[in-house]
N, CA and C of each residue as an Amber inpcrd file, in Angstrom:
protein
   492
  23.2430000  -4.2660000  43.2040000  23.4020000  -4.8780000  41.7190000
  23.1840000  -6.5110000  41.8410000  22.5100000  -6.9420000  40.7040000
  21.8240000  -8.3490000  40.5160000  23.1640000  -9.0890000  40.0940000
  23.1500000 -10.1830000  40.7810000  24.2740000 -11.1840000  40.6220000
  23.7890000 -12.6180000  40.0130000  22.4130000 -12.8770000  40.1190000
  22.0860000 -13.9600000  39.6530000  20.9540000 -13.8820000  38.6300000
  21.3940000 -13.6770000  37.4640000  20.3830000 -13.3850000  36.2050000
  20.3440000 -14.5690000  35.2850000  19.1080000 -14.9480000  35.2450000
  18.8320000 -15.9440000  34.1770000  17.9410000 -15.4150000  32.9010000
  18.5930000 -15.5520000  31.7200000  17.9210000 -15.0140000  30.6470000
  17.1470000 -16.2090000  29.9520000  15.7470000 -15.8420000  29.5900000
  15.1130000 -16.9090000  28.7280000  15.9480000 -17.2780000  27.3980000
  15.3990000 -18.8450000  27.2590000  16.4730000 -19.2620000  25.9870000
  15.7880000 -18.3970000  24.5730000  16.7960000 -18.1630000  23.6830000
  16.4400000 -17.5550000  22.4930000  15.5290000 -18.4030000  21.6050000
  14.4710000 -17.6250000  21.0210000  13.2560000 -18.3190000  20.2440000
  12.8300000 -17.3300000  19.3690000  13.0050000 -17.7300000  18.0180000
  12.6020000 -16.7710000  16.9000000  11.0550000 -16.8900000  16.9390000
  10.5200000 -17.8540000  17.4220000   8.9180000 -18.1250000  17.1710000
   8.0970000 -17.0600000  18.0100000   8.7570000 -16.3050000  18.8200000
   7.9640000 -15.3090000  19.8030000   7.7030000 -13.8040000  19.0730000
   8.6460000 -13.7940000  18.1210000   8.8610000 -12.5310000  17.4330000
   7.9350000 -12.3530000  15.9810000   6.6470000 -12.0650000  15.9360000
   6.0790000 -12.0480000  14.9090000   6.6300000 -10.9830000  13.7710000
   7.3880000 -10.1450000  14.1150000   8.1240000  -9.2140000  13.0040000
   9.3210000 -10.1670000  12.2980000   9.4970000 -11.0250000  12.9360000
  10.5920000 -11.9730000  12.2130000   9.9020000 -12.8650000  10.7800000
   8.4760000 -12.9170000  10.9480000   7.8350000 -13.5740000   9.9930000
   7.1930000 -12.8060000   8.9060000   7.1500000 -11.6040000   9.1150000
   6.1750000 -10.8640000   8.2000000   7.0390000  -9.6040000   7.5800000
   6.7830000  -9.2670000   6.6770000   7.6490000  -8.3490000   5.9450000
   7.3130000  -6.7350000   6.5520000   8.0800000  -6.0120000   6.3730000
   8.0120000  -4.4110000   6.8070000   8.2120000  -3.7440000   5.2410000
   7.2640000  -3.2400000   4.9010000   7.0970000  -2.4220000   3.5300000
   6.6590000  -0.8670000   3.8040000   7.6250000  -0.3040000   3.0280000
   7.2870000   1.4120000   2.9070000   7.0450000   1.7450000   1.5930000
   6.3570000   2.9740000   1.4790000   6.1220000   3.5750000   0.2590000
   6.3100000   5.1430000   0.2940000   6.9490000   5.6320000  -0.6800000
   7.0080000   6.9680000  -0.6900000   6.2020000   7.4440000  -2.2260000
   5.3070000   8.2780000  -2.2740000   4.6840000   8.4510000  -3.5470000
   4.7630000  10.1130000  -3.7220000   4.6030000  10.4830000  -4.9280000
   4.7240000  11.8780000  -5.5540000   3.3410000  11.9120000  -6.3400000
   2.5860000  12.8200000  -5.5630000   1.0000000  12.9540000  -6.1370000
   0.7810000  14.4650000  -6.8550000  -0.0430000  14.5100000  -7.6810000
  -0.5850000  15.6830000  -8.2900000  -1.9280000  15.6890000  -8.4560000
  -2.8390000  16.8870000  -7.8380000  -4.1680000  16.7620000  -7.8640000
  -4.5920000  18.2320000  -8.8850000  -5.3180000  18.0520000  -9.5510000
  -6.0320000  19.0250000 -10.7420000  -6.8150000  19.7340000  -9.6560000
  -6.6330000  21.1180000  -9.4720000  -7.7120000  21.5640000  -8.4850000
  -8.8990000  22.0900000  -9.1090000  -9.0550000  21.7930000 -10.2410000
 -10.3930000  22.0490000 -11.1920000 -11.3210000  20.9470000 -11.2860000
 -10.5240000  19.8920000 -11.7960000 -11.4600000  18.3270000 -11.8880000
 -11.2270000  17.3690000 -10.5610000 -10.3460000  17.7770000  -9.6240000
 -10.3100000  16.9490000  -8.6170000  -9.4890000  15.7020000  -9.0280000
  -9.0800000  15.4280000 -10.1450000  -8.4410000  14.2210000 -10.5790000
  -6.9350000  14.3020000 -10.0570000  -6.6700000  13.1190000  -9.2200000
  -5.3450000  12.9740000  -8.8770000  -4.7640000  11.9920000  -9.6280000
  -3.1940000  12.0860000  -9.5490000  -2.3160000  11.6220000 -10.3890000
  -1.0150000  11.0100000  -9.6460000  -0.7730000   9.9480000  -9.8120000
   0.2980000   9.4470000  -8.9580000   1.5970000   9.5320000 -10.0480000
   2.3690000  10.5610000  -9.5600000   3.6280000  10.9080000 -10.5030000
   4.9270000   9.7670000 -10.3030000   5.0490000   9.7350000  -9.0670000
   6.0180000   8.4000000  -8.9740000   5.6350000   7.8280000  -7.6190000
   6.5120000   6.7130000  -7.5530000   6.5080000   5.8030000  -6.2000000
   7.7600000   5.0020000  -6.0500000   7.9170000   4.9010000  -4.7760000
   9.3280000   4.3590000  -4.5210000   8.7520000   3.2140000  -3.4790000
   8.9740000   1.8140000  -3.4320000   8.7530000   1.1380000  -2.2410000
  10.1890000   0.2750000  -1.9020000   9.8810000  -0.0480000  -0.7120000
  11.0850000  -0.9620000   0.0210000  10.4400000  -2.0120000   0.5300000
  10.8210000  -3.3730000   0.4530000  10.6070000  -4.3010000   1.0350000
  11.4070000  -4.9850000   1.4860000  11.1630000  -5.4250000   2.9310000
  12.1580000  -6.0290000   3.9210000  11.4270000  -7.4780000   3.6990000
  11.8980000  -8.2890000   2.9050000  11.5390000  -9.7060000   3.0230000
  12.4160000 -10.8730000   3.5200000  13.3800000 -10.4640000   4.0820000
  14.5170000 -11.2010000   4.5640000  15.0030000 -11.9270000   3.4490000
  15.4620000 -12.8690000   3.4600000  16.3250000 -13.7780000   2.2330000
  15.1020000 -14.4380000   0.9600000  14.8140000 -13.5240000   0.1650000
  13.5710000 -14.0160000  -0.6450000  13.8370000 -15.3170000  -1.3490000
  12.9600000 -16.2580000  -1.7430000  13.4180000 -17.5540000  -2.1950000
  13.0520000 -17.3390000  -3.7720000  12.1380000 -16.5370000  -4.3680000
  12.1490000 -16.1540000  -5.7320000  12.2180000 -14.5440000  -5.8120000
  13.2320000 -13.6380000  -5.9160000  13.1120000 -12.2870000  -5.9020000
  11.9950000 -12.0160000  -6.8940000  11.7390000 -12.2440000  -8.0470000
  11.0780000 -12.0240000  -9.2450000   9.5740000 -12.0220000  -8.7570000
   9.3010000 -13.1630000  -7.9710000   7.8530000 -13.1710000  -7.6400000
   7.5550000 -12.1750000  -6.3840000   8.4620000 -11.8340000  -5.6720000
   8.3260000 -10.8570000  -4.5180000   8.0300000  -9.2840000  -5.0660000
   8.9940000  -9.0090000  -6.1640000   8.8730000  -7.8310000  -7.1540000
   7.4200000  -7.8120000  -7.7380000   7.2550000  -9.0250000  -8.1980000
   5.7660000  -9.0110000  -8.9420000   4.5360000  -8.8160000  -7.6050000
   4.6930000  -9.3410000  -6.8300000   3.8080000  -8.8910000  -5.8150000
   3.6330000  -7.7280000  -5.2610000   4.7480000  -6.9380000  -5.2260000
   4.9000000  -5.5000000  -4.6430000   4.2160000  -4.3130000  -5.7230000
   4.6370000  -5.0950000  -7.3600000   3.7790000  -4.3080000  -8.1380000
   2.2700000  -4.4040000  -8.0840000   1.9380000  -5.5510000  -8.0230000
   0.3840000  -5.7430000  -7.7580000  -0.2450000  -5.2950000  -6.5820000
   0.5270000  -5.0620000  -5.6780000   0.3000000  -4.5510000  -4.2370000
  -0.0260000  -2.8540000  -4.3510000   0.8790000  -2.4290000  -5.1110000
   0.6860000  -1.0370000  -5.6770000  -0.5450000  -0.6480000  -5.9700000
  -0.9780000  -1.5710000  -7.4300000  -2.0970000  -1.2250000  -7.9990000
  -3.2800000  -1.6130000  -7.2550000  -3.2590000  -2.5140000  -6.2140000
  -4.6400000  -2.8560000  -5.3320000  -4.6450000  -1.6570000  -4.3880000
  -3.7100000  -1.2810000  -3.7020000  -3.7010000  -0.2890000  -2.7580000
  -4.2110000   1.1670000  -3.4400000  -3.7620000   1.3480000  -4.5280000
  -3.9840000   2.4220000  -5.1020000  -5.3840000   2.7920000  -5.4980000
  -5.9630000   1.4670000  -5.8280000  -7.4090000   1.1570000  -6.1320000
  -8.2870000   1.5430000  -5.1960000  -7.7620000   0.8320000  -3.9670000
  -8.6900000   0.9820000  -2.7910000  -8.6170000   2.4180000  -2.3530000
  -7.4870000   3.1240000  -2.3320000  -7.5120000   4.4980000  -1.7390000
  -8.1480000   5.4060000  -2.7330000  -7.8410000   5.3000000  -3.8840000
  -8.8130000   6.3040000  -4.8080000  -9.8140000   5.7260000  -5.6330000
 -10.1830000   4.9880000  -6.1520000 -11.0060000   4.4680000  -7.2320000
 -12.1490000   3.5120000  -6.6550000 -11.9310000   2.5510000  -6.1490000
 -13.0820000   1.5970000  -5.6430000 -14.0290000   1.9710000  -5.0610000
 -15.1430000   2.4720000  -5.4010000 -16.0590000   2.8200000  -4.7210000
 -17.3610000   2.0670000  -4.8190000 -17.6420000   0.9720000  -3.8490000
 -18.7700000   0.4870000  -3.8690000 -19.8080000   0.7180000  -3.0720000
 -21.2320000   0.7500000  -3.2890000 -22.4130000   1.1060000  -2.3340000
 -22.5140000  -0.2720000  -1.3950000 -22.9460000  -0.0010000  -0.4230000
 -23.5080000  -0.9390000   0.6690000 -24.8010000  -1.5630000   0.4870000
 -25.1050000  -2.4010000   0.7050000 -26.3070000  -3.0470000   0.7910000
 -27.0110000  -3.1470000  -0.6800000 -28.3210000  -2.9510000  -0.8030000
 -28.9170000  -3.2900000  -2.1590000 -28.2570000  -2.3790000  -3.2330000
 -28.0530000  -3.2380000  -4.3080000 -27.4570000  -2.5190000  -5.2790000
 -25.7420000  -2.7510000  -5.2690000 -25.1990000  -3.1640000  -4.1640000
 -23.7870000  -3.5080000  -3.7830000 -23.4590000  -4.5560000  -4.4610000
 -22.0350000  -4.9340000  -4.3760000 -21.2910000  -5.6690000  -4.8650000
 -21.8420000  -7.4190000  -4.6080000 -22.6250000  -7.2490000  -3.2280000
 -23.1810000  -8.6130000  -2.8880000 -24.0840000  -9.0380000  -3.6880000
 -24.6220000  -8.1570000  -4.7890000 -25.8990000  -8.7020000  -5.3520000
 -26.0200000  -9.7570000  -6.4660000 -24.2170000 -10.2370000  -6.7830000
 -24.0250000 -11.1100000  -7.8360000 -23.8060000 -10.5500000  -9.2590000
 -24.1660000  -9.0320000  -9.4220000 -24.0470000  -8.7460000 -10.6480000
 -22.8400000  -7.6100000 -10.8100000 -21.8890000  -7.6690000  -9.8640000
 -20.7510000  -6.9990000  -9.8280000 -19.7530000  -7.5420000 -10.6700000
 -19.0090000  -6.7660000 -11.4490000 -17.5980000  -7.2930000 -11.9490000
 -16.7360000  -6.0260000 -12.2920000 -15.8860000  -6.2780000 -13.1140000
 -14.8250000  -5.0980000 -13.2820000 -15.5030000  -4.0410000 -14.0360000
 -16.5800000  -4.1440000 -14.7550000 -17.3740000  -2.9560000 -15.3640000
 -18.1100000  -2.1570000 -14.6520000 -18.0360000  -2.4750000 -13.2040000
 -18.9020000  -1.7100000 -12.4180000 -18.0430000  -0.6950000 -11.5640000
 -16.8420000  -0.9350000 -11.5790000 -16.0340000   0.3020000 -10.8190000
 -14.8240000   0.2430000 -11.5610000 -13.8220000   1.1810000 -11.1030000
 -12.6170000   1.7000000 -11.9940000 -11.5690000   0.9140000 -11.2060000
 -10.7900000   0.1090000 -11.9980000  -9.5680000  -0.5790000 -11.3880000
  -8.2110000   0.3330000 -11.9720000  -7.3970000   0.4880000 -11.2040000
  -6.1870000   1.1520000 -11.6170000  -5.5220000   0.2570000 -12.8900000
  -5.1410000   1.3420000 -13.6970000  -4.3960000   0.9130000 -15.0830000
  -2.8770000   1.1770000 -14.9450000  -2.3450000   0.8200000 -15.9720000
  -0.6690000   1.1350000 -15.9040000  -0.8880000   2.5070000 -16.0850000
  -1.5360000   3.4470000 -16.5540000  -1.2110000   4.9250000 -16.6640000
  -1.3650000   5.4860000 -15.2920000  -2.2330000   4.8910000 -14.4370000
  -2.7260000   5.0650000 -13.2240000  -1.6790000   4.7720000 -12.0150000
  -0.7430000   3.9060000 -12.3080000   0.2520000   3.6600000 -11.3870000
   1.7030000   3.7410000 -11.5070000   1.8980000   4.9270000 -12.6730000
   3.0740000   5.4470000 -12.6690000   4.2020000   4.5120000 -13.3790000
   3.7510000   3.6360000 -14.0720000   4.7640000   2.3800000 -14.4280000
   6.2170000   2.7760000 -14.8370000   6.3260000   3.9420000 -15.3040000
   7.7290000   4.4540000 -15.7000000   8.5900000   5.1460000 -14.6310000
   8.0050000   5.3900000 -13.7000000   8.3630000   6.4710000 -12.6900000
   8.3890000   5.6200000 -11.0660000   8.0950000   4.3340000 -11.2900000
   7.7510000   3.6450000 -10.1830000   9.4040000   2.8010000  -9.9730000
   9.5150000   2.6410000  -8.6770000  10.6940000   1.7220000  -8.2640000
  10.2860000   0.8880000  -7.2490000  10.8300000  -0.3230000  -7.1820000
  10.7970000  -1.4410000  -6.0110000  12.1430000  -1.9530000  -5.7120000
  12.1510000  -1.9410000  -4.3830000  13.7030000  -2.2800000  -3.9550000
  13.4810000  -3.2590000  -2.7960000  14.2340000  -4.3770000  -3.1500000
  14.0920000  -5.3780000  -1.9020000  15.5010000  -5.0860000  -1.0500000
  15.1560000  -4.8440000   0.1180000  16.4970000  -4.6240000   1.1620000
  17.0120000  -5.9730000   1.4720000  18.2800000  -5.7740000   1.6500000
  19.2950000  -6.7970000   1.5100000  18.9760000  -7.5000000   3.0310000
  19.1270000  -8.7470000   3.1180000  18.6250000  -9.6170000   4.2120000
  19.4900000  -8.9870000   5.6610000  19.2330000  -8.9360000   6.9020000
  20.0530000  -8.4490000   7.8050000  20.9320000  -9.2090000   8.0310000
  20.9660000 -10.6370000   8.0600000  22.1620000 -11.5760000   8.1430000
  21.9680000 -12.7650000   7.2540000  23.2370000 -13.7530000   7.3790000
  22.8130000 -14.7950000   6.3220000  21.8940000 -15.6600000   6.9870000
  21.4620000 -15.7450000   8.0010000  20.6860000 -16.6060000   8.5130000
  19.1660000 -16.0580000   8.5610000  18.9420000 -14.7020000   7.9750000
  17.6500000 -14.3340000   7.8770000  16.7370000 -15.0460000   6.8240000
  15.5960000 -15.4730000   7.5170000  14.8010000 -16.3300000   6.7890000
  13.7690000 -15.5750000   5.7370000  13.3600000 -16.3440000   4.8450000
  12.1390000 -15.4800000   4.0940000  11.0570000 -15.3050000   5.1250000
  10.7550000 -13.9770000   4.6780000   9.4170000 -13.6090000   5.2390000
   8.2740000 -13.3570000   4.3000000   7.1250000 -13.5380000   4.6360000
   5.8910000 -13.4900000   3.8740000   5.4670000 -12.0890000   3.7370000
   5.0250000 -11.8100000   2.4950000   4.7540000 -10.5640000   1.9780000
   3.1710000 -10.3340000   1.5830000   2.6450000 -11.3750000   0.8690000
   1.1420000 -11.1930000   0.6990000   0.6990000 -10.0170000   0.5230000
  -0.5360000  -9.5500000   1.0960000  -1.2990000  -8.3840000   0.5530000
  -0.5350000  -7.3870000   1.4540000   0.5880000  -7.4150000   2.3820000
   1.0590000  -6.5590000   3.0940000   1.7090000  -5.5580000   2.2610000
   2.0510000  -5.7630000   1.3270000   2.4940000  -4.7240000   0.0280000
   1.5860000  -3.6750000  -0.2900000   0.4690000  -3.7530000   0.0010000
  -0.6390000  -2.8680000  -0.4920000  -0.9800000  -1.9630000   0.7160000
  -0.6640000  -2.1920000   1.7340000  -1.0490000  -1.5530000   2.9600000
  -0.6010000  -0.0010000   2.8580000   0.7990000   0.1750000   2.7940000
   1.6430000   1.3710000   2.8200000   0.8780000   2.3300000   1.6550000
   0.8200000   1.9900000   0.4330000   0.2660000   2.7090000  -0.7140000
  -1.0110000   3.3060000  -0.2200000  -1.7590000   2.9230000   0.5510000
  -2.9290000   3.1870000   0.5150000  -2.9460000   4.6790000   1.4160000
  -1.9390000   4.4570000   2.4890000  -1.7200000   5.5680000   3.4700000
  -1.0340000   6.9270000   2.8520000  -0.1410000   6.2870000   1.9960000
   0.8250000   7.4410000   1.4290000   0.1610000   7.9640000   0.3890000
  -0.8900000   7.3430000  -0.6510000  -1.5750000   8.0790000  -1.7950000
  -2.6880000   9.1310000  -0.9520000  -3.2840000   8.7740000   0.0440000
  -4.1830000   9.4430000   0.6300000  -3.4200000  10.5610000   1.3070000
  -2.3510000  10.6540000   2.0610000  -1.5150000  11.4780000   2.2400000
  -1.0210000  12.5490000   1.3330000  -0.6020000  12.0470000  -0.0430000
  -0.1430000  12.5520000  -1.0000000  -1.4050000  13.6580000  -1.5940000
  -2.8030000  13.2430000  -1.3350000  -3.7030000  13.9730000  -1.7180000
  -4.1220000  15.0620000  -0.7010000  -3.9000000  14.7500000   0.5600000
  -3.9090000  15.5710000   1.5140000  -3.0780000  16.6480000   1.8310000
  -1.9340000  16.3880000   1.2090000  -0.5990000  17.5550000   1.1000000
  -0.8310000  18.3240000   0.0930000  -1.2320000  17.5770000  -0.9430000
  -1.7360000  18.5440000  -2.1940000  -2.7940000  19.5060000  -2.4440000
  -3.7360000  19.1120000  -1.4820000  -5.2070000  19.8890000  -1.4340000
  -5.2150000  20.7620000  -0.1120000  -4.3760000  20.3930000   0.7920000
  -4.6880000  20.8730000   2.2760000  -6.0120000  20.7120000   3.0310000
  -6.4250000  19.5540000   2.4970000  -7.6180000  19.0200000   2.9790000
  -7.4650000  17.5000000   3.5240000  -8.1160000  17.2260000   4.7340000
  -7.6590000  15.8920000   5.2410000  -8.9670000  14.9710000   4.8250000
  -8.6910000  13.8610000   4.3010000  -9.9380000  12.8240000   3.9620000
  -9.9410000  11.7110000   4.9060000 -11.1040000  11.5510000   5.5580000
 -11.2600000  10.4770000   6.5570000 -11.8630000   9.0230000   5.8500000
 -12.2800000   9.2250000   4.9170000 -12.9720000   8.0700000   4.2960000
 -12.3580000   7.6920000   2.7980000 -12.3620000   6.3980000   2.6130000
 -12.0180000   5.7490000   1.3180000 -13.0910000   5.4770000   0.5040000
 -13.0150000   5.6860000  -0.9310000 -11.9480000   6.0850000  -1.4950000
 -11.6380000   7.7360000  -1.6600000 -10.7240000   8.2510000  -1.9790000
 -10.9050000   9.6360000  -2.0150000 -10.8420000   9.7250000  -3.5620000
 -12.2480000  10.0460000  -3.9630000 -12.5130000  10.1720000  -5.3990000
 -12.1700000  11.3310000  -5.8400000 -11.8420000  11.7090000  -7.2620000
 -11.9360000  13.3240000  -7.9890000 -12.9590000  13.9370000  -7.3680000
 -14.3760000  13.2420000  -7.4860000 -15.2560000  13.8410000  -7.0500000
 -15.4110000  14.6390000  -5.8740000 -15.0070000  13.8090000  -4.7210000
 -14.7120000  13.9910000  -3.2770000 -13.8330000  15.3180000  -3.1880000
 -12.9580000  15.1080000  -3.8500000 -11.7370000  16.1600000  -4.0550000
 -12.2940000  17.6290000  -4.4960000 -13.1160000  17.2550000  -5.6500000
 -13.5540000  18.7580000  -6.3170000 -14.5550000  19.3100000  -5.2420000
 -15.4810000  18.3690000  -4.8310000 -16.6750000  19.0390000  -3.8270000
 -15.8770000  19.6030000  -2.4730000 -14.8860000  19.1680000  -2.0140000
 -13.9620000  19.7300000  -0.9670000 -13.2470000  20.8780000  -1.1670000
 -12.8630000  21.1440000  -2.5730000 -11.9780000  22.2920000  -2.8910000
 -13.0070000  23.4290000  -3.3150000 -14.2590000  23.0870000  -3.5820000
 -15.1470000  24.1070000  -4.3570000 -15.3390000  25.0970000  -3.2400000
């Protein structure tokens, strides 16, 4: 049995998880098997951002993250090299961006989790809010079609081709 135990001093700086938010998303996805068009029917996002300084700002960032993540998962297809976005002629007219109808505005919920304690510091969210929607949206297509897609974006054309 150990009798002489020395624990290191407590330091919040050692845990990166204390400074960055945890985010989870659950999506309901529908796929039209003839056209390959995918539809987000509903989404629920949970954000653990500690004690938010401006909760409305966190919610707005989560809403934007949903649209950004869905765009990367399903719509934003840009060719590499010549003719790609690096040639200086690309703008929003060259690829599809998610719109309100694409992000299930009326069936989407965002929930800020309560701080774990009164001393729970604010945590940064930035683009971390878009990461889980990508996986959730693609997993939704996988479950709806029975097909596993390994490359983004999972466009309607790719879905239609795979289901043919």
